[in-house]
PDB file of C-alpha atoms in Angstrom:
ATOM      1  CA  UNK I1241     190.944 141.644 -12.388  1.00  0.00           C
ATOM      2  CA  UNK I1242     190.381 141.680 -16.047  1.00  0.00           C
ATOM      3  CA  UNK I1243     187.826 144.527 -17.808  1.00  0.00           C
ATOM      4  CA  UNK I1244     184.535 143.094 -18.024  1.00  0.00           C
ATOM      5  CA  UNK I1245     183.149 143.613 -21.576  1.00  0.00           C
ATOM      6  CA  UNK I1246     179.267 143.493 -21.608  1.00  0.00           C
ATOM      7  CA  UNK I1247     177.290 140.685 -23.493  1.00  0.00           C
ATOM      8  CA  UNK I1248     174.554 141.821 -25.670  1.00  0.00           C
ATOM      9  CA  UNK I1249     172.745 139.249 -27.436  1.00  0.00           C
ATOM     10  CA  UNK I1250     170.572 140.876 -30.184  1.00  0.00           C
ATOM     11  CA  UNK I1251     169.531 140.006 -33.776  1.00  0.00           C
ATOM     12  CA  UNK I1252     168.600 142.677 -36.349  1.00  0.00           C
ATOM     13  CA  UNK I1253     166.684 140.390 -38.670  1.00  0.00           C
ATOM     14  CA  UNK I1254     165.942 140.955 -42.353  1.00  0.00           C
ATOM     15  CA  UNK I1255     164.407 138.953 -45.082  1.00  0.00           C
ATOM     16  CA  UNK I1256     165.465 138.312 -48.734  1.00  0.00           C
ATOM     17  CA  UNK I1257     162.834 137.195 -51.149  1.00  0.00           C
ATOM     18  CA  UNK I1258     163.672 135.656 -54.161  1.00  0.00           C
ATOM     19  CA  UNK I1259     162.134 137.351 -57.438  1.00  0.00           C
ATOM     20  CA  UNK I1260     160.946 135.669 -59.970  1.00  0.00           C
ATOM     21  CA  UNK I1261     161.657 137.208 -63.453  1.00  0.00           C
ATOM     22  CA  UNK I1262     163.306 140.714 -64.200  1.00  0.00           C
ATOM     23  CA  UNK I1263     161.734 143.598 -62.574  1.00  0.00           C
ATOM     24  CA  UNK I1264     161.198 145.064 -66.404  1.00  0.00           C
ATOM     25  CA  UNK I1265     159.521 141.866 -67.513  1.00  0.00           C
ATOM     26  CA  UNK I1266     156.395 142.011 -68.800  1.00  0.00           C
ATOM     27  CA  UNK I1267     154.074 139.290 -66.615  1.00  0.00           C
ATOM     28  CA  UNK I1268     150.344 138.106 -66.203  1.00  0.00           C
ATOM     29  CA  UNK I1269     151.438 136.589 -62.752  1.00  0.00           C
ATOM     30  CA  UNK I1270     149.127 138.327 -59.650  1.00  0.00           C
ATOM     31  CA  UNK I1271     151.082 138.870 -56.523  1.00  0.00           C
ATOM     32  CA  UNK I1272     154.103 137.836 -57.626  1.00  0.00           C
ATOM     33  CA  UNK I1273     157.179 138.846 -55.373  1.00  0.00           C
ATOM     34  CA  UNK I1274     158.667 142.136 -56.987  1.00  0.00           C
ATOM     35  CA  UNK I1275     160.724 143.263 -53.837  1.00  0.00           C
ATOM     36  CA  UNK I1276     163.535 141.454 -51.869  1.00  0.00           C
ATOM     37  CA  UNK I1277     161.705 142.444 -48.415  1.00  0.00           C
ATOM     38  CA  UNK I1278     157.996 141.299 -49.636  1.00  0.00           C
ATOM     39  CA  UNK I1279     156.474 138.929 -47.014  1.00  0.00           C
ATOM     40  CA  UNK I1280     153.470 138.235 -49.320  1.00  0.00           C
ATOM     41  CA  UNK I1281     152.733 136.512 -52.805  1.00  0.00           C
ATOM     42  CA  UNK I1282     151.860 133.680 -54.633  1.00  0.00           C
ATOM     43  CA  UNK I1283     153.546 130.115 -54.190  1.00  0.00           C
ATOM     44  CA  UNK I1284     156.108 129.074 -54.635  1.00  0.00           C
ATOM     45  CA  UNK I1285     157.390 132.083 -52.377  1.00  0.00           C
ATOM     46  CA  UNK I1286     161.309 131.675 -51.271  1.00  0.00           C
ATOM     47  CA  UNK I1287     162.429 133.757 -48.403  1.00  0.00           C
ATOM     48  CA  UNK I1288     165.888 133.917 -46.979  1.00  0.00           C
ATOM     49  CA  UNK I1289     165.664 134.749 -43.193  1.00  0.00           C
ATOM     50  CA  UNK I1290     168.798 136.377 -41.788  1.00  0.00           C
ATOM     51  CA  UNK I1291     169.644 137.114 -38.138  1.00  0.00           C
ATOM     52  CA  UNK I1292     172.263 139.672 -38.310  1.00  0.00           C
ATOM     53  CA  UNK I1293     173.397 138.993 -34.811  1.00  0.00           C
ATOM     54  CA  UNK I1294     175.772 140.763 -32.595  1.00  0.00           C
ATOM     55  CA  UNK I1295     179.206 139.290 -31.886  1.00  0.00           C
ATOM     56  CA  UNK I1296     177.950 137.727 -28.635  1.00  0.00           C
ATOM     57  CA  UNK I1297     175.184 135.462 -30.177  1.00  0.00           C
ATOM     58  CA  UNK I1298     176.411 131.810 -30.475  1.00  0.00           C
ATOM     59  CA  UNK I1299     173.199 129.713 -31.063  1.00  0.00           C
ATOM     60  CA  UNK I1300     170.548 130.362 -33.276  1.00  0.00           C
ATOM     61  CA  UNK I1301     166.960 128.772 -33.802  1.00  0.00           C
ATOM     62  CA  UNK I1302     164.374 129.314 -36.305  1.00  0.00           C
ATOM     63  CA  UNK I1303     160.908 127.903 -36.013  1.00  0.00           C
ATOM     64  CA  UNK I1304     158.229 128.279 -39.001  1.00  0.00           C
ATOM     65  CA  UNK I1305     154.695 127.815 -38.201  1.00  0.00           C
ATOM     66  CA  UNK I1306     151.701 127.655 -40.427  1.00  0.00           C
ATOM     67  CA  UNK I1307     148.750 128.911 -38.359  1.00  0.00           C
ATOM     68  CA  UNK I1308     149.581 127.214 -35.081  1.00  0.00           C
ATOM     69  CA  UNK I1309     151.302 124.301 -36.588  1.00  0.00           C
ATOM     70  CA  UNK I1310     155.090 124.118 -36.329  1.00  0.00           C
ATOM     71  CA  UNK I1311     156.307 122.942 -40.051  1.00  0.00           C
ATOM     72  CA  UNK I1312     160.311 123.428 -39.533  1.00  0.00           C
ATOM     73  CA  UNK I1313     162.897 124.284 -36.941  1.00  0.00           C
ATOM     74  CA  UNK I1314     166.330 124.648 -37.896  1.00  0.00           C
ATOM     75  CA  UNK I1315     169.570 125.785 -35.880  1.00  0.00           C
ATOM     76  CA  UNK I1316     171.351 127.755 -38.897  1.00  0.00           C
ATOM     77  CA  UNK I1317     172.077 131.740 -38.180  1.00  0.00           C
ATOM     78  CA  UNK I1318     170.534 132.186 -41.871  1.00  0.00           C
ATOM     79  CA  UNK I1319     167.667 129.620 -43.104  1.00  0.00           C
ATOM     80  CA  UNK I1320     165.953 129.640 -46.537  1.00  0.00           C
ATOM     81  CA  UNK I1321     162.587 128.223 -47.008  1.00  0.00           C
ATOM     82  CA  UNK I1322     160.010 127.999 -49.888  1.00  0.00           C
ATOM     83  CA  UNK I1323     156.783 128.240 -49.045  1.00  0.00           C
ATOM     84  CA  UNK I1324     154.710 125.919 -51.310  1.00  0.00           C
ATOM     85  CA  UNK I1325     151.091 125.942 -49.987  1.00  0.00           C
ATOM     86  CA  UNK I1326     148.837 129.003 -49.503  1.00  0.00           C
ATOM     87  CA  UNK I1327     148.314 130.257 -46.155  1.00  0.00           C
ATOM     88  CA  UNK I1328     149.274 132.652 -43.051  1.00  0.00           C
ATOM     89  CA  UNK I1329     152.829 131.725 -41.920  1.00  0.00           C
ATOM     90  CA  UNK I1330     155.084 132.855 -39.065  1.00  0.00           C
ATOM     91  CA  UNK I1331     158.869 132.440 -38.922  1.00  0.00           C
ATOM     92  CA  UNK I1332     160.550 133.099 -35.668  1.00  0.00           C
ATOM     93  CA  UNK I1333     164.309 133.606 -34.944  1.00  0.00           C
ATOM     94  CA  UNK I1334     166.005 133.340 -31.586  1.00  0.00           C
ATOM     95  CA  UNK I1335     169.890 134.361 -31.055  1.00  0.00           C
ATOM     96  CA  UNK I1336     171.434 133.171 -27.862  1.00  0.00           C
ATOM     97  CA  UNK I1337     174.371 133.466 -25.586  1.00  0.00           C
ATOM     98  CA  UNK I1338     176.492 130.366 -24.105  1.00  0.00           C
ATOM     99  CA  UNK I1339     176.474 132.677 -21.051  1.00  0.00           C
ATOM    100  CA  UNK I1340     172.706 132.216 -20.807  1.00  0.00           C
ATOM    101  CA  UNK I1341     172.258 130.936 -17.368  1.00  0.00           C
ATOM    102  CA  UNK I1342     168.791 130.087 -17.746  1.00  0.00           C
ATOM    103  CA  UNK I1343     166.460 127.866 -19.840  1.00  0.00           C
ATOM    104  CA  UNK I1344     163.538 130.787 -19.731  1.00  0.00           C
ATOM    105  CA  UNK I1345     164.016 133.750 -21.963  1.00  0.00           C
ATOM    106  CA  UNK I1346     161.373 135.237 -19.559  1.00  0.00           C
ATOM    107  CA  UNK I1347     164.368 135.531 -17.074  1.00  0.00           C
ATOM    108  CA  UNK I1348     166.025 139.248 -17.239  1.00  0.00           C
ATOM    109  CA  UNK I1349     169.206 137.688 -17.057  1.00  0.00           C
ATOM    110  CA  UNK I1350     169.200 135.516 -20.004  1.00  0.00           C
ATOM    111  CA  UNK I1351     171.048 136.683 -22.856  1.00  0.00           C
ATOM    112  CA  UNK I1352     168.353 135.645 -25.804  1.00  0.00           C
ATOM    113  CA  UNK I1353     166.468 137.977 -28.567  1.00  0.00           C
ATOM    114  CA  UNK I1354     163.909 137.237 -30.882  1.00  0.00           C
ATOM    115  CA  UNK I1355     162.093 138.509 -34.075  1.00  0.00           C
ATOM    116  CA  UNK I1356     159.255 136.936 -35.769  1.00  0.00           C
ATOM    117  CA  UNK I1357     158.155 137.617 -39.433  1.00  0.00           C
ATOM    118  CA  UNK I1358     154.585 136.989 -40.652  1.00  0.00           C
ATOM    119  CA  UNK I1359     154.113 135.573 -44.272  1.00  0.00           C
ATOM    120  CA  UNK I1360     151.093 135.591 -46.701  1.00  0.00           C
ATOM    121  CA  UNK I1361     150.980 132.838 -49.169  1.00  0.00           C
ATOM    122  CA  UNK I1362     148.118 133.608 -51.505  1.00  0.00           C
ATOM    123  CA  UNK I1363     145.528 130.930 -53.232  1.00  0.00           C
ATOM    124  CA  UNK I1364     146.244 129.673 -56.825  1.00  0.00           C
ATOM    125  CA  UNK I1365     144.135 130.452 -59.647  1.00  0.00           C
ATOM    126  CA  UNK I1366     144.020 130.675 -63.210  1.00  0.00           C
ATOM    127  CA  UNK I1367     141.949 133.143 -65.525  1.00  0.00           C
ATOM    128  CA  UNK I1368     142.087 132.237 -69.449  1.00  0.00           C
ATOM    129  CA  UNK I1369     140.229 133.653 -72.378  1.00  0.00           C
ATOM    130  CA  UNK I1370     137.723 131.245 -74.457  1.00  0.00           C
ATOM    131  CA  UNK I1371     138.631 133.348 -77.477  1.00  0.00           C
ATOM    132  CA  UNK I1372     140.657 136.063 -78.854  1.00  0.00           C
ATOM    133  CA  UNK I1373     141.036 137.608 -82.410  1.00  0.00           C
ATOM    134  CA  UNK I1374     144.824 138.362 -83.398  1.00  0.00           C
ATOM    135  CA  UNK I1375     143.613 140.300 -86.490  1.00  0.00           C
ATOM    136  CA  UNK I1376     145.011 143.720 -85.485  1.00  0.00           C
ATOM    137  CA  UNK I1377     142.403 145.333 -85.177  1.00  0.00           C
ATOM    138  CA  UNK I1378     143.022 146.316 -81.582  1.00  0.00           C
ATOM    139  CA  UNK I1379     140.309 144.337 -80.147  1.00  0.00           C
ATOM    140  CA  UNK I1380     141.222 141.199 -77.958  1.00  0.00           C
ATOM    141  CA  UNK I1381     144.602 140.689 -80.156  1.00  0.00           C
ATOM    142  CA  UNK I1382     146.413 139.281 -77.334  1.00  0.00           C
ATOM    143  CA  UNK I1383     145.740 135.789 -75.660  1.00  0.00           C
ATOM    144  CA  UNK I1384     146.987 136.388 -71.809  1.00  0.00           C
ATOM    145  CA  UNK I1385     146.531 133.880 -69.195  1.00  0.00           C
ATOM    146  CA  UNK I1386     146.199 135.650 -65.590  1.00  0.00           C
ATOM    147  CA  UNK I1387     147.521 133.148 -62.915  1.00  0.00           C
ATOM    148  CA  UNK I1388     148.566 133.226 -59.712  1.00  0.00           C
ATOM    149  CA  UNK I1389     150.844 130.166 -57.829  1.00  0.00           C
ATOM    150  CA  UNK I1390     151.391 127.975 -60.771  1.00  0.00           C
ATOM    151  CA  UNK I1391     153.559 124.672 -60.437  1.00  0.00           C
ATOM    152  CA  UNK I1392     152.962 123.602 -64.066  1.00  0.00           C
ATOM    153  CA  UNK I1393     151.211 125.182 -67.268  1.00  0.00           C
ATOM    154  CA  UNK I1394     150.291 123.352 -70.471  1.00  0.00           C
ATOM    155  CA  UNK I1395     148.408 125.392 -73.153  1.00  0.00           C
ATOM    156  CA  UNK I1396     147.794 124.552 -76.756  1.00  0.00           C
ATOM    157  CA  UNK I1397     145.605 126.778 -79.350  1.00  0.00           C
ATOM    158  CA  UNK I1398     143.936 125.257 -81.952  1.00  0.00           C
ATOM    159  CA  UNK I1399     142.045 127.055 -84.796  1.00  0.00           C
ATOM    160  CA  UNK I1400     138.711 126.483 -85.772  1.00  0.00           C
ATOM    161  CA  UNK I1401     139.085 123.358 -87.713  1.00  0.00           C
ATOM    162  CA  UNK I1402     140.886 121.785 -84.936  1.00  0.00           C
ATOM    163  CA  UNK I1403     144.547 122.393 -86.035  1.00  0.00           C
ATOM    164  CA  UNK I1404     147.244 123.291 -83.585  1.00  0.00           C
ATOM    165  CA  UNK I1405     148.414 126.610 -83.855  1.00  0.00           C
ATOM    166  CA  UNK I1406     150.143 127.422 -80.897  1.00  0.00           C
ATOM    167  CA  UNK I1407     151.599 125.561 -77.982  1.00  0.00           C
ATOM    168  CA  UNK I1408     153.697 126.906 -74.975  1.00  0.00           C
ATOM    169  CA  UNK I1409     154.521 126.034 -71.225  1.00  0.00           C
ATOM    170  CA  UNK I1410     155.126 129.297 -69.690  1.00  0.00           C
ATOM    171  CA  UNK I1411     152.258 131.579 -68.706  1.00  0.00           C
ATOM    172  CA  UNK I1412     154.242 134.948 -68.654  1.00  0.00           C
TER     173      UNK I1412
END
């Protein structure tokens, strides 16, 4: 008879978070993702989930939950998802073999492996000063907006006579 090769189905999952801006960039964004392995931050939080399976794995499934509500199911080996809303999420990835004789992953003969990630997406807010004095005296010379999870930003600064002095759309 031919030699039997063991078929182990395992995954070694990792995640890669999209980093916003350069690591050296000065920013006022609170809870901004600054590391690839970061599983928390402010929205939009874009994460690539990688299963890194053994060669015996042939089928894949990813489920992403917000609390207990299933929000997406995918059957790709790796999947990317952008978390737009604040909340607690869980991403669960399964790998399985076609040699799996069962439908229940609790069966010890079933070649299924799974792993999960917990993701925390924070609530949005903005903190804006109501005045500043850019006169070079070292006190309140900069107008800096502190923010978390903004989708749009439009700011205008007027002088005391109502004349537009500055307009910008990037809070950083």
